[in-house]
Coordinates of C-alpha atoms in Angstrom, one line a residue:
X1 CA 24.5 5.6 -3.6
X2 CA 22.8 3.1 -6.2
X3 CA 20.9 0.5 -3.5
X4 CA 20.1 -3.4 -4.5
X5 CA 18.4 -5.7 -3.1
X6 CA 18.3 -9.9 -3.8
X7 CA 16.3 -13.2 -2.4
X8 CA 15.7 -16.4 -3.2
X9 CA 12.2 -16.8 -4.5
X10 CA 9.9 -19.8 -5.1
X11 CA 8.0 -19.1 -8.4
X12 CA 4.9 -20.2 -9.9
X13 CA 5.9 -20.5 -13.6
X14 CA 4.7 -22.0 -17.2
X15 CA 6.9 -23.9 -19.3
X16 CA 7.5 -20.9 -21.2
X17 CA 8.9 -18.9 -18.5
X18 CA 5.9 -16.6 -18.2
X19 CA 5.7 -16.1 -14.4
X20 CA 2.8 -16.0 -12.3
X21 CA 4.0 -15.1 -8.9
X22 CA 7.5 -15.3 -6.4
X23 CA 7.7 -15.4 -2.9
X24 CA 10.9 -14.2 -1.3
X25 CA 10.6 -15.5 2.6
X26 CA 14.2 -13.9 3.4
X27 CA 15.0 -10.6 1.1
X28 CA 17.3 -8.5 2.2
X29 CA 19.1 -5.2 0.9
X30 CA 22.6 -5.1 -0.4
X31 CA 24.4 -7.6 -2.8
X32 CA 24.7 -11.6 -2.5
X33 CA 27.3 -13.1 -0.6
X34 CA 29.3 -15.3 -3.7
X35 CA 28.0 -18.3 -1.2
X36 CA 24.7 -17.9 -1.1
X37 CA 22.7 -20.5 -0.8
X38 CA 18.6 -20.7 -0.6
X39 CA 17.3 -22.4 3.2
X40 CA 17.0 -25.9 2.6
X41 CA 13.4 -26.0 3.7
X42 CA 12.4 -23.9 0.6
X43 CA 14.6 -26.1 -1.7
X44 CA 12.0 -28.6 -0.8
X45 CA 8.9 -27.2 -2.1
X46 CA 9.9 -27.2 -5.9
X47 CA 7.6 -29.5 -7.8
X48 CA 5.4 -29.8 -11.4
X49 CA 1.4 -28.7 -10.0
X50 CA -0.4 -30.5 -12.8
X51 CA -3.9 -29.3 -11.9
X52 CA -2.4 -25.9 -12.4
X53 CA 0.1 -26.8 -15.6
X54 CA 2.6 -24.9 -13.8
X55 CA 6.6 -25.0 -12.2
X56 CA 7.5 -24.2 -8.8
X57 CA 11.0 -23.7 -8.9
X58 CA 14.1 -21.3 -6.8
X59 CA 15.3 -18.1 -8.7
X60 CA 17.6 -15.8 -7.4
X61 CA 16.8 -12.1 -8.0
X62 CA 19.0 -9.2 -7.9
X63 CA 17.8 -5.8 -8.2
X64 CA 18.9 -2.1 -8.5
X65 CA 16.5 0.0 -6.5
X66 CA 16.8 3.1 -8.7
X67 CA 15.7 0.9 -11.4
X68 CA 12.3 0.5 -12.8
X69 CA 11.3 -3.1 -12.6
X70 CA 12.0 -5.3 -15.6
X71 CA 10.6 -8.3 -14.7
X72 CA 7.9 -10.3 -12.5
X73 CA 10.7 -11.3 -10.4
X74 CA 11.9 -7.9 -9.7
X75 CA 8.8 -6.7 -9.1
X76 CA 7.8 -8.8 -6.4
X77 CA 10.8 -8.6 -5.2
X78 CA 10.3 -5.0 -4.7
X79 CA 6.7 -5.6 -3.7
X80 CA 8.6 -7.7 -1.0
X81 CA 10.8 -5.2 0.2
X82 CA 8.0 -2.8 1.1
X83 CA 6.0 -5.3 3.1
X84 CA 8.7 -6.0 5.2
X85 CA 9.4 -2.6 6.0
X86 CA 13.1 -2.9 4.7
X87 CA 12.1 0.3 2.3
X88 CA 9.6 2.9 2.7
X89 CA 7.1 4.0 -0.2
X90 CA 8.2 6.3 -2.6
X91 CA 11.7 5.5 -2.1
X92 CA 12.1 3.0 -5.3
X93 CA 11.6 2.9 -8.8
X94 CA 8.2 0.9 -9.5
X95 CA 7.4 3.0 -12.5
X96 CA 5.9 0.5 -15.4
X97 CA 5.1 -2.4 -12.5
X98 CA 2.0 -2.9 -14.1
X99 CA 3.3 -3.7 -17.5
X100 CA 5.6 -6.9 -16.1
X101 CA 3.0 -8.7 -13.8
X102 CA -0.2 -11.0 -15.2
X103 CA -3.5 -10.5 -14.2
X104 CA -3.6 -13.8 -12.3
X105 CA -7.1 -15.7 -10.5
X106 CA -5.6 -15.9 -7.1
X107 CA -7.6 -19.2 -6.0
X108 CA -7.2 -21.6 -2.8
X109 CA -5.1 -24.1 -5.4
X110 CA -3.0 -20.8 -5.6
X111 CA -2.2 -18.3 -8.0
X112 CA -3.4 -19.8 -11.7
X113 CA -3.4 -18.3 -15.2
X114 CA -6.4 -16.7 -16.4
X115 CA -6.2 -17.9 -20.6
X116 CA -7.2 -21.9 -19.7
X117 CA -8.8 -21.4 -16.1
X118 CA -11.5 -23.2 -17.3
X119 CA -9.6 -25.8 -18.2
X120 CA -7.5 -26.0 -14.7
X121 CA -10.9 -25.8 -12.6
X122 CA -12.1 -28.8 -14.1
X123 CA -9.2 -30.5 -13.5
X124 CA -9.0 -29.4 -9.7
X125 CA -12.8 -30.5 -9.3
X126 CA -12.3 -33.7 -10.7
X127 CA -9.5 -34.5 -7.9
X128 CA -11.3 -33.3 -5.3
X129 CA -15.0 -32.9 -6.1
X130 CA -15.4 -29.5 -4.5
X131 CA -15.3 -26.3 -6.1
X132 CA -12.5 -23.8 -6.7
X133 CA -12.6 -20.8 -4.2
X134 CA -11.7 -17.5 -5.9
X135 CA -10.0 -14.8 -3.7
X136 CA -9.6 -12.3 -6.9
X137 CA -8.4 -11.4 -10.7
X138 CA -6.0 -9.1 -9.9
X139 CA -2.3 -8.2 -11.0
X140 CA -1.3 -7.6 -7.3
X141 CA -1.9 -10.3 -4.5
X142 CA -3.2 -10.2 -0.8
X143 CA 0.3 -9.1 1.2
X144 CA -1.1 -11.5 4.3
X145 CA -0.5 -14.7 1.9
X146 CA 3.1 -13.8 2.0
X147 CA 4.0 -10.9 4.5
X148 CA 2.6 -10.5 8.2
X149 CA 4.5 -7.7 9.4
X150 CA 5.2 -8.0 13.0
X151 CA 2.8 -5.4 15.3
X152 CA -0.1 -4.8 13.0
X153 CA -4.1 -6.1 12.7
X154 CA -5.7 -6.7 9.5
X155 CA -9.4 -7.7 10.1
X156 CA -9.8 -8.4 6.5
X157 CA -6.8 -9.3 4.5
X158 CA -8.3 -8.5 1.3
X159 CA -8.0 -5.1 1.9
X160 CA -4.0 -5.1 1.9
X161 CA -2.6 -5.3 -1.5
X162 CA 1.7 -6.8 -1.3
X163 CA 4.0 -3.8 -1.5
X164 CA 1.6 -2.2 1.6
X165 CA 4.2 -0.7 4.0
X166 CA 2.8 -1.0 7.8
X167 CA 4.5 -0.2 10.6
X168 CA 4.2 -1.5 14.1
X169 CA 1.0 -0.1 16.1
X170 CA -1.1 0.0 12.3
X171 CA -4.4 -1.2 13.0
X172 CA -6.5 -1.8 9.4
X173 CA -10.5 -2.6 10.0
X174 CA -12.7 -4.1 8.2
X175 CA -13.2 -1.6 5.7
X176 CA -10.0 -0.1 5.6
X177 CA -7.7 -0.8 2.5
X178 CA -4.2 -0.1 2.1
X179 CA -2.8 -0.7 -1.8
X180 CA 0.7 -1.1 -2.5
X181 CA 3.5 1.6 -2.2
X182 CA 1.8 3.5 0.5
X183 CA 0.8 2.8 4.3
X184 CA 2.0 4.3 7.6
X185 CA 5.1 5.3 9.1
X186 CA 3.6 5.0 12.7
X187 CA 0.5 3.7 15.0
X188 CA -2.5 4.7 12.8
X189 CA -6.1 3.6 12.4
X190 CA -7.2 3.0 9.2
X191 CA -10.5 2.3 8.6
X192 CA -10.7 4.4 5.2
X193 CA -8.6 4.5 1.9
X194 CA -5.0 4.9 1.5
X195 CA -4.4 4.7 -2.0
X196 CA -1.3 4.3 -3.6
X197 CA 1.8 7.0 -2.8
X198 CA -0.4 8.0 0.3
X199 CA 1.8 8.4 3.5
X200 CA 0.3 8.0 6.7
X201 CA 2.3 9.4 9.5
X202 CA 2.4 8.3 13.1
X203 CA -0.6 8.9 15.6
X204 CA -2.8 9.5 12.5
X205 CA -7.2 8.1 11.9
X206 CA -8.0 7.6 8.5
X207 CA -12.1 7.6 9.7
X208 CA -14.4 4.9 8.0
X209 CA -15.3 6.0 4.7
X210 CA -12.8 8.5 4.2
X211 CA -10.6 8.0 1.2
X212 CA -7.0 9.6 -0.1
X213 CA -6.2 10.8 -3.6
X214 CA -3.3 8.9 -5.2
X215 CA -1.3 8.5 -8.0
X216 CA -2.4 6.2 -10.4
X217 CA -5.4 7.7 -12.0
X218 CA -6.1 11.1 -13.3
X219 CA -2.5 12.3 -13.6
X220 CA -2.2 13.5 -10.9
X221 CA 1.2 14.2 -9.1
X222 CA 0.9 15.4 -5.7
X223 CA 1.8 13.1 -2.8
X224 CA -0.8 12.8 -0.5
X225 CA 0.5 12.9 3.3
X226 CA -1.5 12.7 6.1
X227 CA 0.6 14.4 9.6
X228 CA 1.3 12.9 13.1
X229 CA -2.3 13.1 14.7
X230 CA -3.9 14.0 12.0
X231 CA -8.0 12.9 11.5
X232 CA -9.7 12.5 8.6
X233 CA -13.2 12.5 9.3
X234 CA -15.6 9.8 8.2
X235 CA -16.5 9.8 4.6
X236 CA -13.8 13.0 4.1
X237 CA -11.5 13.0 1.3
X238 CA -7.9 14.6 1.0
X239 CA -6.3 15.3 -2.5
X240 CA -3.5 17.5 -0.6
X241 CA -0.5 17.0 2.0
X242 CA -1.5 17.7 5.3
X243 CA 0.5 18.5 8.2
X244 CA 0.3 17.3 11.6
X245 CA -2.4 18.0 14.3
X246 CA -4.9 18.7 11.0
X247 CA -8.6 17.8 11.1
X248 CA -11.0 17.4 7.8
X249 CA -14.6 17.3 8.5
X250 CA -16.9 14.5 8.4
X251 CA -18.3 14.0 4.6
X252 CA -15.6 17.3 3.3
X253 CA -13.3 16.5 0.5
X254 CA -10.8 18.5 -0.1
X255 CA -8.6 18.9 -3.1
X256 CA -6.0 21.1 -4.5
X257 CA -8.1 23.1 -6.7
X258 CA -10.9 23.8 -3.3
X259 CA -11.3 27.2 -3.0
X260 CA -10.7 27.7 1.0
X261 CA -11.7 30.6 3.4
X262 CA -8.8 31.1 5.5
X263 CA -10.0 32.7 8.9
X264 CA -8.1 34.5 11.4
X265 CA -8.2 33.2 15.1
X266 CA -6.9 35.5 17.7
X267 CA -6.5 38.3 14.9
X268 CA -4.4 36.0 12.4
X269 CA -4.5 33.4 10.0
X270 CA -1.7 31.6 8.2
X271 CA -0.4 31.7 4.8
X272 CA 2.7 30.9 2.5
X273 CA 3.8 34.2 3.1
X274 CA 3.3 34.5 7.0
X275 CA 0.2 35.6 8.7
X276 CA -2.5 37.8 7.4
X277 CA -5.2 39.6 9.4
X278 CA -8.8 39.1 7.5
X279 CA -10.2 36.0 5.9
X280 CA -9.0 35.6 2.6
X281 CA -9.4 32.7 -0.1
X282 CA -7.1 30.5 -1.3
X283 CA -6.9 27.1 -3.1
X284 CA -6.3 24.4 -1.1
X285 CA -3.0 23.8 -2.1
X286 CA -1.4 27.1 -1.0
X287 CA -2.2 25.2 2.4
X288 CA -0.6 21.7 1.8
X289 CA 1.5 20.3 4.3
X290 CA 0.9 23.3 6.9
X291 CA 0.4 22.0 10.7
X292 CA -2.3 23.1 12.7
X293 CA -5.8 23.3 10.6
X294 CA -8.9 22.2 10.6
X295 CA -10.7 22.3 7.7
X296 CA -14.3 22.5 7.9
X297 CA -17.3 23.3 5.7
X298 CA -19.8 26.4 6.9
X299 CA -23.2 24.8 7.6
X300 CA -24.8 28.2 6.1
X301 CA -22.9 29.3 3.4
X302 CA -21.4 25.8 2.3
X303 CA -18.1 27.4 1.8
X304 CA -15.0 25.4 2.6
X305 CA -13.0 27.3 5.7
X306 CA -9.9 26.7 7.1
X307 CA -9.4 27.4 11.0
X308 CA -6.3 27.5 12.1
X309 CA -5.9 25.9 15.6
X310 CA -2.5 26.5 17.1
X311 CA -1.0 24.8 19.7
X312 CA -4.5 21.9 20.0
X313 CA -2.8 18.7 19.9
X314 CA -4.7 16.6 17.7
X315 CA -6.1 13.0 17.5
X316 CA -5.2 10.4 20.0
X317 CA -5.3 6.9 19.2
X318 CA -6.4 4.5 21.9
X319 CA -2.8 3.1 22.8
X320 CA -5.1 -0.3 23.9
X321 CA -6.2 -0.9 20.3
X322 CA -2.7 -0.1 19.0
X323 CA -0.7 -2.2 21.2
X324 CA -0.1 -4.7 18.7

């Protein structure tokens, strides 16, 4: 079935239409009632900013899901709809997002246009005689400046792009960074990279330093996943699916194209095609989303190996830290 989704959204606008950003406080899935109305209270923050030279006015947005985004509006609307766990990543269309949202200076006036920012922090220092804070230049903004989803800590919020998905029990650190269009489907620790696409799934450590291969870059097409109690070491890397109760090494990155030794524990090793009884080599991929691995790098040889480990439950998160 075709899904939509509407708000009410203030905007940050020029004259000319050209949009800068729009915050939907209430989205929701589905089709407007014919009486929708937008809360009062919101109603009551349109104005003209003339430091900025911009509009802040109600739209209503209506989207189809299966759709790629047309718009500003519709993108943030969509941006929107992640963040507040109403959809998960890689459920809607966001191809060509980048093509309908400005690379904006996200200051503490707010979001501003970047062709006469000169011009608009003058202005703003001549009201107040202090200087304009920049947060970033940047076509996506902070999610904390208009999402906080309920059960999650986010020690730095500049590390959490809008359209992150977390779920209840997600704990980002300091380091950790979480774009748009991926996140976790769980409790997880993140204190690494989850780049966009990546899933992380419930129970899971991203370790500090550690980093996950998305989509955006490079062509490349292969959802990365990372499986209930999964690790990723500190300073690993993971260009493949993994399954759950998986473990890469601290400072290995693996990637589709690593050639893996596949060693047999208690006489067996797995495969695509069942169990085989010697080592043999593979590439990486051939072991995507399989449970059960831990993938390691021989301190003699250097060669990449993959140890099975049946049945060894994997990480577990400290329900303390998680209990958001």
């Amino acid at each position: 079935m075709t899904q939509h989704a509407w708000g009410f959204g203030l905007a940050t606008s020029r004259p000319d239409g050209r949009i800068l950003d729009v915050w939907y406080p209430h989205p929701q899935l589905g089709t407007p009632p014919e009486n929708a109305q937008p809360d009062p209270v919101l109603l009551s923050l349109e104005r003209d900013d003339d430091t900025r030279h911009v509009h802040l006015r109600i739209i209503k947005t209506v989207i189809n899901l299966d759709e790629e985004p047309s718009s500003a509006a519709g993108a943030y609307l969509r941006l929107h709809l992640l963040s507040w766990r109403f959809v998960e990543p890689n459920t809607l269309n966001l191809a060509g997002i980048f093509s309908v949202l400005e690379n904006v200076a996200w200051t503490s006036l707010g979001p501003c246009f970047l062709d006469d920012f000169e011009d608009t922090r003058m202005r703003a220092r001549a009201k107040t005689n202090a200087p304009v804070r920049i947060l970033s230049v940047d076509k996506f903004p902070r999610m904390v400046d208009y999402v906080i989803p309920s059960g999650v800590r986010i020690a730095d919020g500049n590390n959490v792009r809008l359209g992150a998905y977390l779920s209840a029990g997600t704990t980002v650190m300091h380091a950790g960074f979480v774009n748009y269009n991926s996140g976790s489907l769980g409790r997880a620790m993140i204190e690494g990279r989850v780049s966009q696409g990546v899933i992380v799934d419930d129970g899971a450590d991203i370790g500090g330093g550690a980093s996950t291969m998305g989509t955006l870059s490079g062509g490349g097409k292969e959802l990365v996943r990372v499986g209930k109690r999964s690790l990723l070491g500190a300073n690993s890397g993971l260009g493949i699916p993994v399954g759950d109760d998986c473990i890469v090494e601290s400072g290995l990155y693996v990637t589709a194209g690593t050639k893996v030794t596949v060693l047999p524990t208690g006489g067996v090793a797995p495969s695509r095609e069942g169990y085989i009884q010697e080592p043999e080599v593979v590439q990486a991929r051939q072991l995507a989303g399989m449970n059960d691995i831990l993938f390691r790098r021989n301190s003699q040889s250097g060669a990449v190996e993959a140890l099975p480990r049946p049945g060894v439950r994997g990480t577990q998160l400290n329900s303390v830290l998680h209990n958001n």
